[in-house]
CSV table of C-alpha atoms in Angstrom, one decimal:
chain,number,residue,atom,x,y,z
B,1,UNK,CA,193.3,104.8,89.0
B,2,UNK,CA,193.8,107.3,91.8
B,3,UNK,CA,191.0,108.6,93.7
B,4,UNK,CA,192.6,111.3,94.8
B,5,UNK,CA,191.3,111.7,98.2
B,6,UNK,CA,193.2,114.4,100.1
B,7,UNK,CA,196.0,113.2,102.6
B,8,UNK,CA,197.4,115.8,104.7
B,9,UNK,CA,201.0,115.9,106.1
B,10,UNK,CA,201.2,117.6,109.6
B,11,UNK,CA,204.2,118.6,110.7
B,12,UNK,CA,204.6,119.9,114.2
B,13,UNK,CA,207.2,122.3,114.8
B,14,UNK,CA,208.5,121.4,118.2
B,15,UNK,CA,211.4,123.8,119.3
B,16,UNK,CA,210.8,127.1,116.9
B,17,UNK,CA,207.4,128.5,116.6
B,18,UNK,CA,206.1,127.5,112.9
B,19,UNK,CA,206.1,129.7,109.8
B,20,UNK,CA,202.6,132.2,109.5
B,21,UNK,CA,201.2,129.7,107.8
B,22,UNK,CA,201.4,126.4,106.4
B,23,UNK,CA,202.7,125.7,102.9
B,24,UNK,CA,200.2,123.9,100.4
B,25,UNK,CA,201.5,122.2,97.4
B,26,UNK,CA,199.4,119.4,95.6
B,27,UNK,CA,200.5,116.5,93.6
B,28,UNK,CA,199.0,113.4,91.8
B,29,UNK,CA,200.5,110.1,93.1
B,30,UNK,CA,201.1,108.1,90.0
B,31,UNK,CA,200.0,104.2,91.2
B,32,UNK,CA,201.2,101.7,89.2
B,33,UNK,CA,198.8,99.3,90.4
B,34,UNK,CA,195.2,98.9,88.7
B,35,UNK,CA,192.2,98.5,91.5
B,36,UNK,CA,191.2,94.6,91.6
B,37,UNK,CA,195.3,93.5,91.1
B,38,UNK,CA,196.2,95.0,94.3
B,39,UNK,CA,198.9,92.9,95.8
B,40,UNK,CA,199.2,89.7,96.4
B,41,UNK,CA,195.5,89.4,98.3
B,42,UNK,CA,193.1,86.8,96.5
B,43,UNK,CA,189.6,88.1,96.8
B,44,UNK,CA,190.0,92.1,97.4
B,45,UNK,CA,186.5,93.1,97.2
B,46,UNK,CA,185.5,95.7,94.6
B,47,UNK,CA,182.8,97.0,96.1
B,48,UNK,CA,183.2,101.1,95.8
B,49,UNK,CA,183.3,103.2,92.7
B,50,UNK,CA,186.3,105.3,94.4
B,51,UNK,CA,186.3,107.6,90.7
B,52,UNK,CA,182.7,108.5,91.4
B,53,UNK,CA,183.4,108.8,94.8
B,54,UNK,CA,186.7,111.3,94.4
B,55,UNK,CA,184.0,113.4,92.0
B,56,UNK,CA,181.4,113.8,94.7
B,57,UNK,CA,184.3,114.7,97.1
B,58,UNK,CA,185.0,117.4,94.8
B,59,UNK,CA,181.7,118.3,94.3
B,60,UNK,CA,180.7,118.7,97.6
B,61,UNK,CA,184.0,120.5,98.2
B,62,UNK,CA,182.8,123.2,95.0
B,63,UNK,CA,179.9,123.9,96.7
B,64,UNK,CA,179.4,127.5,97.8
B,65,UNK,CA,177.6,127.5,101.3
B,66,UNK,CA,180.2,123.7,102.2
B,67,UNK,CA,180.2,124.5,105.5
B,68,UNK,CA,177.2,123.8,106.6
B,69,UNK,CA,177.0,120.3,106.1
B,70,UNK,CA,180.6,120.1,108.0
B,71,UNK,CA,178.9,119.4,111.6
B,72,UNK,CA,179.6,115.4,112.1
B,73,UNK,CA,183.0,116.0,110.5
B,74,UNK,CA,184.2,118.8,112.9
B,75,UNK,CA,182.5,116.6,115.8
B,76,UNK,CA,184.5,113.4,115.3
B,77,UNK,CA,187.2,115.6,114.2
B,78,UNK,CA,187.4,117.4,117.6
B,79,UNK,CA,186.8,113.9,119.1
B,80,UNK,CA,190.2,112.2,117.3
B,81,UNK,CA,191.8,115.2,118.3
B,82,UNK,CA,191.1,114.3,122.1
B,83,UNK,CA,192.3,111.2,121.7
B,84,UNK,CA,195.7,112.3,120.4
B,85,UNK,CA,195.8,114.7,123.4
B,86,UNK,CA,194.9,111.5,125.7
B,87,UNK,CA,198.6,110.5,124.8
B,88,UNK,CA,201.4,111.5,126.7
B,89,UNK,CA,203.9,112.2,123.8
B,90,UNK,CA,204.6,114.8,120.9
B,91,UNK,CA,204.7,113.9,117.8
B,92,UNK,CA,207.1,115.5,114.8
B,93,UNK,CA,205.7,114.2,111.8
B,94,UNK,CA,201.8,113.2,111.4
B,95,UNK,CA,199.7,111.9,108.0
B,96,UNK,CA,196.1,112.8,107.9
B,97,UNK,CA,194.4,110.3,105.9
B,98,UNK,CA,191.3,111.5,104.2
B,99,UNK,CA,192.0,115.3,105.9
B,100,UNK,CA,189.3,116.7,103.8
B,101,UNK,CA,189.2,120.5,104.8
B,102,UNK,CA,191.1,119.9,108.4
B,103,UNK,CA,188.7,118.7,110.6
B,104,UNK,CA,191.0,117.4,113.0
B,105,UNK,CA,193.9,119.2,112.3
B,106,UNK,CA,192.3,122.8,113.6
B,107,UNK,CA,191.1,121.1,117.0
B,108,UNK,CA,194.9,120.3,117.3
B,109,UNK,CA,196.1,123.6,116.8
B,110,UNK,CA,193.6,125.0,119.4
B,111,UNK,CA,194.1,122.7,122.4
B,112,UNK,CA,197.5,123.3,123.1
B,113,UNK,CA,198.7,127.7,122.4
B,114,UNK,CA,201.3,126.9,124.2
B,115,UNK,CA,202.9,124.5,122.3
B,116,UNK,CA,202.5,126.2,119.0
B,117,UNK,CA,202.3,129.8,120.0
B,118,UNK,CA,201.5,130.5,116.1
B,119,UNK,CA,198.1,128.3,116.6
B,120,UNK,CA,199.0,126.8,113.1
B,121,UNK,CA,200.5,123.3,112.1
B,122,UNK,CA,202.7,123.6,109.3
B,123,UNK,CA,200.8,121.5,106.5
B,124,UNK,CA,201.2,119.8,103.0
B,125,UNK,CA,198.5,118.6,101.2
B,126,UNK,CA,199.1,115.8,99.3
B,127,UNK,CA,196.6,114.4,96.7
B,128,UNK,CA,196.7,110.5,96.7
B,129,UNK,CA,195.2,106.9,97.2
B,130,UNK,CA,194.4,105.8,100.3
B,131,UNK,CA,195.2,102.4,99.2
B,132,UNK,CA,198.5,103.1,97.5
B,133,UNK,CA,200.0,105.1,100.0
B,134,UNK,CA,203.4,107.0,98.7
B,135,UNK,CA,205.2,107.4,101.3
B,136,UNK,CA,208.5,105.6,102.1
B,137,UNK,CA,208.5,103.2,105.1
B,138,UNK,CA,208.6,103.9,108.9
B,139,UNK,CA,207.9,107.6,108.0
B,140,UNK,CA,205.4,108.8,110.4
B,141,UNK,CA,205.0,109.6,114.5
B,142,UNK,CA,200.8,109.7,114.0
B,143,UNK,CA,198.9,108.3,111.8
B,144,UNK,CA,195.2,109.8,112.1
B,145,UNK,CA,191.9,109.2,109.8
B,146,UNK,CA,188.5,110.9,110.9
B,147,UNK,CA,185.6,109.3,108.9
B,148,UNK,CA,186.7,108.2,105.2
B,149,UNK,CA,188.0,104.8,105.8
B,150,UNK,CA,184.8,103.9,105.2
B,151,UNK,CA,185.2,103.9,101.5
B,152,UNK,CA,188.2,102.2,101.1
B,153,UNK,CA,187.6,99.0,99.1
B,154,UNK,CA,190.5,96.6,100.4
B,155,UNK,CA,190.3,97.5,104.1
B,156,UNK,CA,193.4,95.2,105.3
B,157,UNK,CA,195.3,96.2,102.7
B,158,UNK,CA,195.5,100.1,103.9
B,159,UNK,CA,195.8,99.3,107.2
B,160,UNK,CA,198.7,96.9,106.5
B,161,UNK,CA,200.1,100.0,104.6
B,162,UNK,CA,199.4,102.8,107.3
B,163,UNK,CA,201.3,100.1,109.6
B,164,UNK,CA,204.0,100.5,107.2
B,165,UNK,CA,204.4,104.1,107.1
B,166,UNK,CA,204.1,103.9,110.7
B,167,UNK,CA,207.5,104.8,112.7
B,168,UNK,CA,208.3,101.8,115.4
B,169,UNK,CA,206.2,103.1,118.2
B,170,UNK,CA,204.1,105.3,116.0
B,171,UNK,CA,200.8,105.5,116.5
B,172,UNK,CA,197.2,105.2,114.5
B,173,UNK,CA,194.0,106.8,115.6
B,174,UNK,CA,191.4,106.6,113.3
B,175,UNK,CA,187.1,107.0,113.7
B,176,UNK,CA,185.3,105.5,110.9
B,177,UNK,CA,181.2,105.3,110.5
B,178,UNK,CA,180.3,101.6,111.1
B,179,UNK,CA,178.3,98.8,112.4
B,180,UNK,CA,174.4,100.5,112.2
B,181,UNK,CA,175.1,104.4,111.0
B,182,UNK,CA,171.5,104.9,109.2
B,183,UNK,CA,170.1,101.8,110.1
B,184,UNK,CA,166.7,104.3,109.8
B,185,UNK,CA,167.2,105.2,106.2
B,186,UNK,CA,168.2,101.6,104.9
B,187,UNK,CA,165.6,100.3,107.0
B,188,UNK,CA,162.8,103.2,105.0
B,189,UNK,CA,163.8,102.2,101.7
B,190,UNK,CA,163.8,99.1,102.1
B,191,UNK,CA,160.6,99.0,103.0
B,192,UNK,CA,159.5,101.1,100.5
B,193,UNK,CA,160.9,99.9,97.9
B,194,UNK,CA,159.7,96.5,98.5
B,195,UNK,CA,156.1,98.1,99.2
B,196,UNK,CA,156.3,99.8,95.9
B,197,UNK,CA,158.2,97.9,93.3
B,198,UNK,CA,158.3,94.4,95.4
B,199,UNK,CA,162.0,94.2,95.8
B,200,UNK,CA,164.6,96.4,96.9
B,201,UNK,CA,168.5,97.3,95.9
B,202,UNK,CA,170.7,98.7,98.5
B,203,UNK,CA,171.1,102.4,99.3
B,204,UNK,CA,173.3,102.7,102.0
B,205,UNK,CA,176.6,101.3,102.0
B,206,UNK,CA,177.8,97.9,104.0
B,207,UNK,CA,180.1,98.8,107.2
B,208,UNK,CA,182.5,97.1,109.3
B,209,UNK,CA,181.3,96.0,112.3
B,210,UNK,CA,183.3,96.9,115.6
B,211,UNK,CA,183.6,93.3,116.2
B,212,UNK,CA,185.7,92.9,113.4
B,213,UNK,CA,188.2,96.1,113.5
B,214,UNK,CA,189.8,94.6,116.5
B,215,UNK,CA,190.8,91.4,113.2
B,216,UNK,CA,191.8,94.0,111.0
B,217,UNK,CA,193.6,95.5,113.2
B,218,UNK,CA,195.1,92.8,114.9
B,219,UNK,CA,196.1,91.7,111.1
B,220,UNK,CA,197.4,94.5,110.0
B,221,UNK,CA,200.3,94.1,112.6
B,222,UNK,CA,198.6,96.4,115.4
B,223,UNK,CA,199.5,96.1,119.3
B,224,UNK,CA,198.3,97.5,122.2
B,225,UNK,CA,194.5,97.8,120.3
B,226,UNK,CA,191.6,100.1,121.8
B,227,UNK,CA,188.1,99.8,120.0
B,228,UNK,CA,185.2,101.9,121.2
B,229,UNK,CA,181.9,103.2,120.0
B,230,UNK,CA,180.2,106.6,119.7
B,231,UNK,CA,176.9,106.8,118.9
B,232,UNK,CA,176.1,110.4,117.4
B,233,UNK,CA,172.0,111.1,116.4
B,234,UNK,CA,171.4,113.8,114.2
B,235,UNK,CA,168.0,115.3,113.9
B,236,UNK,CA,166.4,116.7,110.4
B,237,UNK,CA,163.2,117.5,109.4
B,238,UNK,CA,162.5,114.9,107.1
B,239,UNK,CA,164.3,111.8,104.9
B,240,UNK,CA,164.6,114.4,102.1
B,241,UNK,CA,166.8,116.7,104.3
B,242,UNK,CA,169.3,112.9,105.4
B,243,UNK,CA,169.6,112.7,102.2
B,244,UNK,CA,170.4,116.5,100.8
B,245,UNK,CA,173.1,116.7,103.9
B,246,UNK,CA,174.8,113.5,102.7
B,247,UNK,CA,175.1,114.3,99.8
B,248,UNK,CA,176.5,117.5,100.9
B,249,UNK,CA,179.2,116.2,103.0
B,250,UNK,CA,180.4,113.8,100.4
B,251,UNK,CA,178.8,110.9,101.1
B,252,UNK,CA,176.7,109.8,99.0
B,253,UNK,CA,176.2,106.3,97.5
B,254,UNK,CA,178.7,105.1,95.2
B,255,UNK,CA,178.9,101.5,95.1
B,256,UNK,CA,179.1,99.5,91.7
B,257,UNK,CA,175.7,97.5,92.8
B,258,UNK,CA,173.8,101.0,93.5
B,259,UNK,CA,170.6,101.9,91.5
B,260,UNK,CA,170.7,105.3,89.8
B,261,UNK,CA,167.6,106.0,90.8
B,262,UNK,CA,164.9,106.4,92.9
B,263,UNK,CA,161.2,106.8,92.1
B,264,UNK,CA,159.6,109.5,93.3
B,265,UNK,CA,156.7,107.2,94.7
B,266,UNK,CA,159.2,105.6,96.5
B,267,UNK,CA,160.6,108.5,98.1
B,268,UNK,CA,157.0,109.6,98.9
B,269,UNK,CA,156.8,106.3,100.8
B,270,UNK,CA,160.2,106.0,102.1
B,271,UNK,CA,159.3,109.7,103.9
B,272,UNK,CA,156.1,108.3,105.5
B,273,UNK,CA,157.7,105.0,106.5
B,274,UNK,CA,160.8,107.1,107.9
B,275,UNK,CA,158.1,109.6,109.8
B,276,UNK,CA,155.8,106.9,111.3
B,277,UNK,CA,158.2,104.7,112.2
B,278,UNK,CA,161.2,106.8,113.7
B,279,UNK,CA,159.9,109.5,114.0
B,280,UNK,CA,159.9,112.1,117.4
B,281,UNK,CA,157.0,114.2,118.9
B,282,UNK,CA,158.3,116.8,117.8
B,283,UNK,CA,157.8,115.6,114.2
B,284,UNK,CA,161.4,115.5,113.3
B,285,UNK,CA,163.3,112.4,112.6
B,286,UNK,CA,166.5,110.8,113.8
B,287,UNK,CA,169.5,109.8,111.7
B,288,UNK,CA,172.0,107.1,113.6
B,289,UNK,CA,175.5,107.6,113.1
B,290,UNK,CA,177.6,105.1,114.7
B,291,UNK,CA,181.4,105.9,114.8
B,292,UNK,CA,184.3,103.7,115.4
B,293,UNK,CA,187.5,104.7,117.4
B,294,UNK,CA,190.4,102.7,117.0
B,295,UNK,CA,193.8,103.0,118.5
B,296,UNK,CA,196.5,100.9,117.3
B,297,UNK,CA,200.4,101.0,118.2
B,298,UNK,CA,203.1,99.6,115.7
B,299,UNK,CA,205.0,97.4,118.0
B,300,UNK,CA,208.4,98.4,119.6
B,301,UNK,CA,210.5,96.7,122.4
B,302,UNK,CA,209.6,99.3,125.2
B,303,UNK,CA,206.2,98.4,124.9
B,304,UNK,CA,204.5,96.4,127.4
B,305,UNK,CA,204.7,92.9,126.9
B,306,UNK,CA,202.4,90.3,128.3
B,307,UNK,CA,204.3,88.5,131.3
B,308,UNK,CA,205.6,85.1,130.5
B,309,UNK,CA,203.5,82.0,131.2
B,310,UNK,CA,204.7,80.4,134.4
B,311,UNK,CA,206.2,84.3,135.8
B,312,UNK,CA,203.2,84.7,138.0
B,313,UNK,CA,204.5,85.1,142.0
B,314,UNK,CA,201.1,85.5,143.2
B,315,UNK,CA,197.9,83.2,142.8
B,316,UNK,CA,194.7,84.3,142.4
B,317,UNK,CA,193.4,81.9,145.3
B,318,UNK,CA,195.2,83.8,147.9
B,319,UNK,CA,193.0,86.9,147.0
B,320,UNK,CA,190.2,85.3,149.6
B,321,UNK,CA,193.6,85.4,151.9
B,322,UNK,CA,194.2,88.6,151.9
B,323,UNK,CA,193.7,89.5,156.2
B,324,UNK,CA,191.0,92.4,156.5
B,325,UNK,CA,191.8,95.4,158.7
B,326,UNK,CA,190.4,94.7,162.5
B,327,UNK,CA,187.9,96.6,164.4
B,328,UNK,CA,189.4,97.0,167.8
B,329,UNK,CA,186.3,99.6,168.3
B,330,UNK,CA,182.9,98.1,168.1
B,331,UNK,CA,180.8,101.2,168.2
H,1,UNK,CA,179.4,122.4,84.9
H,2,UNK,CA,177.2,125.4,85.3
H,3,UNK,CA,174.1,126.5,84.1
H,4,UNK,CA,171.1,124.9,84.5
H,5,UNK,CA,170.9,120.6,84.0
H,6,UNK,CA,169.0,117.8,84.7
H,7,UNK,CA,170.6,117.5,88.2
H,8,UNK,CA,170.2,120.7,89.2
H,9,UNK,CA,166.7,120.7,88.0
H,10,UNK,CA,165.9,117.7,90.0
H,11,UNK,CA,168.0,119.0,93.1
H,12,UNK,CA,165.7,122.1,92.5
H,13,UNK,CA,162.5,120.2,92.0
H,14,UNK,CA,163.2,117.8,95.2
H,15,UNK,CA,163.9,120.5,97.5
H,16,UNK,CA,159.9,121.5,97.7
H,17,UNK,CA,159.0,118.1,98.7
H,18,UNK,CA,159.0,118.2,102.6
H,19,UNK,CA,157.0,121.6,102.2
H,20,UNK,CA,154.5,119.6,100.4
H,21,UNK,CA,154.7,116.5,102.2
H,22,UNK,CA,153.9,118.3,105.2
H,23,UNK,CA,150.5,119.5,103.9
H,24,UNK,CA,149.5,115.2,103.8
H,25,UNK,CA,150.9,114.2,107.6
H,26,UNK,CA,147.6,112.1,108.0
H,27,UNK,CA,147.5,109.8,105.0
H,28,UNK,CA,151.4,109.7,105.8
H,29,UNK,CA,150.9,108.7,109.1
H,30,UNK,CA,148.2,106.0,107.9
H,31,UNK,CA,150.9,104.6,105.4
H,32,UNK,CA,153.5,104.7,107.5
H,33,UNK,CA,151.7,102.6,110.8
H,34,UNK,CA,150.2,99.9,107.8
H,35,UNK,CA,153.8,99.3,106.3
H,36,UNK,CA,155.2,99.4,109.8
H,37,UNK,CA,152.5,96.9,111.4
H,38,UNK,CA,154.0,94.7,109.0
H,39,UNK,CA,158.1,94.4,111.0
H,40,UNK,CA,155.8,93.7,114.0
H,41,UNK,CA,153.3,91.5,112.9
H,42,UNK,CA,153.2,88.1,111.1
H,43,UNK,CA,152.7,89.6,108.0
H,44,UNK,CA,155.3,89.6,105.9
H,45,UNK,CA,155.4,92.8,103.1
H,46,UNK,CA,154.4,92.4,100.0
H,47,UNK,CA,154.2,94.6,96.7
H,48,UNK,CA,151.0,97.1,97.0
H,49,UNK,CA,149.9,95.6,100.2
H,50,UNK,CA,149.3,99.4,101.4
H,51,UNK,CA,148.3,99.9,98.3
H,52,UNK,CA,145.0,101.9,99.0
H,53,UNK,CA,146.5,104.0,101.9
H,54,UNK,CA,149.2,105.0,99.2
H,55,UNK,CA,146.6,105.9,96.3
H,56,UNK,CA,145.2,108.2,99.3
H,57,UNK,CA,149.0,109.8,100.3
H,58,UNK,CA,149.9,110.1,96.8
H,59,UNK,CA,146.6,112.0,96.0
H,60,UNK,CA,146.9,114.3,98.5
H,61,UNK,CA,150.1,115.3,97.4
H,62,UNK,CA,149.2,115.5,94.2
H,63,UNK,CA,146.7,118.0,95.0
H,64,UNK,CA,149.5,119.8,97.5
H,65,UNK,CA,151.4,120.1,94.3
H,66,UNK,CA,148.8,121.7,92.1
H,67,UNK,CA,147.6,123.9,95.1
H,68,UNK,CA,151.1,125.4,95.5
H,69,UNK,CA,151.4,126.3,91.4
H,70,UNK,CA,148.1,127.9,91.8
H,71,UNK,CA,149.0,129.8,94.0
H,72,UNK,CA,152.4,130.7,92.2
H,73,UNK,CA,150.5,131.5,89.3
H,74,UNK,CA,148.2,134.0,91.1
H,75,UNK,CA,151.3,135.7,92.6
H,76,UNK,CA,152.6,136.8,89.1
């Protein structure tokens, strides 16, 4: 089953200046593969509902006043998009993974006018599975993902695939929420709940922590690796607005283990606990979200290579050795 | 799906909670520092051990709630 999460093909016109503007033309991706069987991996988790998810997308993306709820995306958008700048090298052919409405692809086509004097990357719109990637083999330049990684049920598998699709060389840059984002709200309901109703089910969804990207990565086939965190705090007015914003920018819960709801004297105490406990002076309160940049290189012979063992010409002992500059004046 | 449905109702319904929440920031406070004392303390949290500072929270509320239709009500 498809989820049908949006994947955008950049193509970056590098001699002629590109067409007025970009072309759009969806289609499904028919997978063959049922979610659970995927390859030859014993123990894919299931842990997402990615059908419930790819209706929320398109929920959220029906919704008439959308844009307002687009702030973290154009954030880590602009953020991925300075990354890519950090690297010395043009790029032909780039997939957008999870593209969404172009959050990174319109901070590209603003940094550089000079490149692309039409301020526009050509772009094809592609509507597939993030785990069944459709594309043939040693395909793309760039690889980039901004924030939807996070719902991907077998992680290592769709990194071992956006390594595939990857030219030799190529690079990925992706930024996926992880390791405490909303710490506050899982830490309210909980409490809550277990005030209330004396348990609790989880509400926010389980993240990779950064510790482990650098395994994923480093299994997927990944040289050259660069892990980092950004921690981004968001203010609102109350628990009730976290949650109305969430769900506005797509993300709300949709794991198979989630409850469906929530009682309202729960969310009456889930709103004091949030206040009291995180609360600022100013009476709003803080949500955490804690995003993950990773920068991975397919591997290629004119990379870098660690030097052989026994190579070294110099010793580290001699560093004590090393004669310091004399003061023939001493003023 | 337009029209009016049990999720937009509830959408609807939840979206004049923090107007009325903000009528009760004491007994919200109260809750919130007895639940709280409980992560610090050696106490661990149990089912309706704030169970009195709730009753006052939720009452309070309540009566935001019935305030606020009164006053719709004399608007008409």
């Amino acid at each position: 089953m498809s989820s049908g999460l949006c994947l955008r093909v950049l193509r970056g016109s590098g001699s002629a200046p590109a067409a007025s503007s970009g072309s759009w033309s969806r289609f499904l991706s028919r997978s063959g593969a049922r979610r659970g069987l995927s390859g030859s991996n014993s123990g894919t988790m299931n842990v997402f509902n990615r059908e419930m998810k790819k209706r929320q997308k398109n929920w959220a993306g029906s919704l008439q006043d959308g844009q307002q709820y687009d702030y973290l995306r154009d954030e880590v958008g602009s953020r991925v998009a300075d990354r890519v700048y950090d690297i010395a090298r043009t790029f032909p052919l780039a997939l957008d993974l999870g593209g969404g409405k172009g959050h990174i692809a319109e901070h590209l086509s603003q940094v550089q006018p000079v490149l692309y004097p039409s301020s526009e990357i050509p772009t094809r719109c592609v509507l597939a599975d993030e785990e069944f990637l459709p594309f043939k083999e040693n395909t793309f330049d760039l690889v980039v993902s901004s924030l939807s990684l996070h719902w991907i049920n077998d992680l290592p598998g769709a990194l071992k695939q956006i390594h595939q699709v990857l030219k030799p060389d190529g690079v990925f840059i992706g930024a996926m929420v992880g390791g405490e984002t909303l710490y506050e709200l899982r830490c309210s309901l909980q409490l809550a709940e277990t005030e209330r109703e004396g348990g609790f089910s989880p509400h926010v969804s389980p993240y990779t922590a950064v510790t482990d990207l650098g395994n994923l990565l480093g299994r997927a086939g990944f040289t050259m690796l660069t892990v980092d965190i950004d921690e981004v705090q968001v203010h609102y007015p109350g628990i009730i607005e976290v949650m109305t914003d969430l769900q506005g920018m797509g993300e709300s819960n949709c794991a198979w283990n989630r409850r469906s709801l929530l009682h309202r004297d729960t969310i009456l105490a889930a709103a004091a606990i949030y206040k009291e406990m995180y609360g600022s002076e100013d009476g709003s309160v803080p949500a955490t979200f804690e995003i993950l940049y990773m920068i991975g290189w397919k591997p290629h012979e004119s990379q870098a290579k660690p030097a052989k063992r026994g190579s070294a010409t110099a010793s580290f002992g001699d560093l004590s050795k090393i004669s310091q500059p004399t003061n023939s004046n001493k003023s | 799906m337009s029209g009016s449905n049990v999720w937009s109702r509830s959408r609807e319904k939840i979206r004049l909670f923090p107007e009325l929440f903000a009528q009760c920031t004491g007994e919200a406070a109260v809750y919130g520092k007895c639940v709280a004392a409980t992560t610090t303390g050696r106490q661990e949290l149990k089912k309706d051990l704030c169970a009195k500072e709730f009753e006052a929270l939720k009452t309070c509320f309540i009566s935001a709630v019935s305030d606020t239709k009164v006053q719709h009500v004399l608007k008409c």
